[in-house]
C-alpha positions as a printed Julia matrix, in Angstrom:
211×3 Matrix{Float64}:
 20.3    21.28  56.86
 20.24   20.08  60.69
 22.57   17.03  60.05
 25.15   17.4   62.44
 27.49   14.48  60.27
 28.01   17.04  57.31
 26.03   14.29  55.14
 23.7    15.09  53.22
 19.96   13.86  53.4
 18.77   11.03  51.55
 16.96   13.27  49.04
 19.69   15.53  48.47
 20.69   14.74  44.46
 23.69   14.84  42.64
 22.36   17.21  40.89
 21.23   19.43  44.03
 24.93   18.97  45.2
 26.66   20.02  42.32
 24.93   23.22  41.65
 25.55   23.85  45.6
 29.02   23.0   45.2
 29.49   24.93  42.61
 28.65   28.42  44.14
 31.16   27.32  47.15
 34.38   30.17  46.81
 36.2    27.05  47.37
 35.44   24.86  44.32
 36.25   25.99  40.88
 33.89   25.2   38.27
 35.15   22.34  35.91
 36.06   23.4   32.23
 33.92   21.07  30.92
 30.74   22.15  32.87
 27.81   21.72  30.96
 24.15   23.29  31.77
 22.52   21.07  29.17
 23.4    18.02  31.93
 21.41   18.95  34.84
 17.59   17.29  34.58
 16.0    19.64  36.77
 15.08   23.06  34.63
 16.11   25.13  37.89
 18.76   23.7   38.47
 20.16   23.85  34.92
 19.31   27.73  35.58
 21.44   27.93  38.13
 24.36   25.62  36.76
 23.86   28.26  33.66
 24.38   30.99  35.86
 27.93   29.9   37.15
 28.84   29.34  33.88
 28.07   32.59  32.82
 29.85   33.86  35.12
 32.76   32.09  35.04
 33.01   32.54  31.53
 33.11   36.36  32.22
 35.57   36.01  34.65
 33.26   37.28  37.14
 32.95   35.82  41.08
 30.85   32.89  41.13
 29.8    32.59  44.37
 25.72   32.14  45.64
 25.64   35.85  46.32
 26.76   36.53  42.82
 24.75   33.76  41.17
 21.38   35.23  43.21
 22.22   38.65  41.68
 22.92   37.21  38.01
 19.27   35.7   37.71
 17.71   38.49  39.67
 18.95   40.64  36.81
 18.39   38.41  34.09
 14.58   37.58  36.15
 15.03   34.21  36.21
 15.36   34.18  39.88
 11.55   33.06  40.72
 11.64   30.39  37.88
 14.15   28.4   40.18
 12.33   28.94  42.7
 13.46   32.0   44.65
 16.56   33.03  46.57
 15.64   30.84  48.94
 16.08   28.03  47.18
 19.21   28.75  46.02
 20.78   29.03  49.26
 19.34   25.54  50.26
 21.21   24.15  47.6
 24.43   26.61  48.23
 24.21   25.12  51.99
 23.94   21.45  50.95
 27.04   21.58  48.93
 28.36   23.75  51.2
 27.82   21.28  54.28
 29.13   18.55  52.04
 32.46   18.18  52.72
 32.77   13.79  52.75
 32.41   14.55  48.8
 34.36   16.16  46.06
 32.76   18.52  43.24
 35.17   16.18  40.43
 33.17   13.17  42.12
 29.35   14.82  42.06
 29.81   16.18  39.05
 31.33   12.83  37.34
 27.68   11.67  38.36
 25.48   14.44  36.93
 27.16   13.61  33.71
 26.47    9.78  33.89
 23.21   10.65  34.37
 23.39   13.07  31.47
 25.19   10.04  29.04
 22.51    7.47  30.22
 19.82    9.63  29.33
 21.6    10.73  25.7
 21.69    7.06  24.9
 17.82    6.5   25.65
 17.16    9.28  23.56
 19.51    7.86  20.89
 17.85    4.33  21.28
 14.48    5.32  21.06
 14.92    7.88  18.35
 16.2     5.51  16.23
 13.36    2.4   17.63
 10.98    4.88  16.25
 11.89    3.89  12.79
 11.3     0.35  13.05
  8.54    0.35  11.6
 10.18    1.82   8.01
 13.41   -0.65   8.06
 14.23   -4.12   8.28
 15.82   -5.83  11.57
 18.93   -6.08  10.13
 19.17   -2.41   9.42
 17.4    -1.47  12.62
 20.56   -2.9   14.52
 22.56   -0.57  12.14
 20.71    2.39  13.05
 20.6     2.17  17.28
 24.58    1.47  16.63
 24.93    4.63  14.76
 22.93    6.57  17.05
 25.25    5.01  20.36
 27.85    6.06  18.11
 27.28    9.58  17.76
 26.77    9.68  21.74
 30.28   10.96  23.72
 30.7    10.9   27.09
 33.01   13.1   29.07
 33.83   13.12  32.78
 36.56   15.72  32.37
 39.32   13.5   31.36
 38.93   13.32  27.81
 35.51   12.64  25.36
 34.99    9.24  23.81
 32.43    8.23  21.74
 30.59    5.09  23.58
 30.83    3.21  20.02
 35.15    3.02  20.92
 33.65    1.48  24.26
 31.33   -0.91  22.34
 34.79   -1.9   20.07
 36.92   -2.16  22.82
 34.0    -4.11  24.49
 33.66   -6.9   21.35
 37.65   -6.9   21.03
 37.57   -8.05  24.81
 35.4   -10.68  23.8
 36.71  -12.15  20.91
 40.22  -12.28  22.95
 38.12  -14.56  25.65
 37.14  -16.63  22.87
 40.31  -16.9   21.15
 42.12  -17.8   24.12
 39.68  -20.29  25.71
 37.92  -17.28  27.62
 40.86  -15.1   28.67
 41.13  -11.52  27.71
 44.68  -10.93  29.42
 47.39  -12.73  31.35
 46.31  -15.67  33.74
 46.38  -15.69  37.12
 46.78  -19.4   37.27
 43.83  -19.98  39.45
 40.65  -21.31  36.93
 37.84  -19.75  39.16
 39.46  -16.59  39.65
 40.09  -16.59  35.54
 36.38  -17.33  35.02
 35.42  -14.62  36.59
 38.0   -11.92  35.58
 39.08  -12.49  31.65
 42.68  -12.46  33.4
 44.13   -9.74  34.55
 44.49   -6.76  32.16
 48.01   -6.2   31.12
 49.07   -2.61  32.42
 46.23   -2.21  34.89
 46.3    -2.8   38.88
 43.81   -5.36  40.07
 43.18   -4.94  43.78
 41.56   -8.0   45.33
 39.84   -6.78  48.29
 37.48   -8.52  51.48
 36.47   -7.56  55.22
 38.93   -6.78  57.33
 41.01  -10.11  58.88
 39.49  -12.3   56.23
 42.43  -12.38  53.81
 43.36  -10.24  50.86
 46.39   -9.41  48.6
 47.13   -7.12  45.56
């Protein structure tokens, strides 16, 4: 990496981050780390690797991840030392970003792609059931889908409830979810304003804002 900004390059991943990030002495690996949501086969090597590690207690940093697939030979299948260190020096160099934040989207990527699977596993039956059931099959397969970014798992069917509950308040209470704001646009656009939640209302600098 030549970038002088400590930014990384437009084809630096999240992915590619993370796994560099995570063999920085600096960062500890999240508890909820999981191989299985890297895409990239070497990199879900070397995500495996930390874990390993970290689950022995052992140092986790590149010199000791380069040593754990060397002796496991699984070194060249992620495509050499070399290679590792690129990624240790991205992450490394990285330091406008957090590891809670790149790793928060490794595992959106990971939920997305769960709920494709889901969806299409359950399309594939189509042909065998009516529509009516078909609609009861993709829920139940969204349902059995949970999501964690490290602050707790819930199953994406409690966000599909919570989801329909919102709307059936909006329709109950002539399209409000929570309290009004008094001002008919802004309610149109928000539901109202969610009771125990901050809104921030935000614009360009000198063009008018409040909270």
């Amino acid at each position: 990496m030549t970038d002088t900004a400590n930014s990384p390059s437009p084809t630096d991943t999240a992915e590619q981050l993370a796994v560099g990030m995570l063999m920085a002495s600096e960062h500890v690996p999240p508890a909820e780390l999981t191989p299985q949501a890297f895409y990239s086969p070497r990199l879900r090597e070397i995500a495996q690797a930390v874990c390993a590690l970290r689950d022995a207690g052992a140092a986790h940093e590149v010199e000791s991840v380069i040593a754990y697939l060397a002796q496991h030979g699984k070194l060249d299948a992620v495509g050499g030392q070399g290679a590792v260190l690129r990624h240790y020096v991205a992450g490394k160099q990285c330091t406008w970003r957090t590891l809670a934040e790149v790793w928060g989207e490794v595992a959106d990527a990971w939920g997305t792609r769960r709920i494709r699977e889901a969806v299409s596993e359950a399309l594939g039956k189509s042909h065998l059931v009516s529509a009516e059931d078909l609609v009861g099959l993709v829920y139940q397969a969204i349902g059995k889908v949970s999501l964690s970014r490290g602050d707790g798992t819930k199953p994406i069917a409690d966000v599909v409830r919570e989801a329909i509950k919102a709307m059936q308040l909006r329709s109950e209470n002539g399209g409000l979810a929570g309290v009004t704001t008094g001002i008919d646009d802004l309610d149109g656009l928000l539901g109202g304003l969610a009771e125990g939640a901050v809104t921030i209302l935000a614009g360009r600098p000198s063009m008018g804002k409040s909270a």
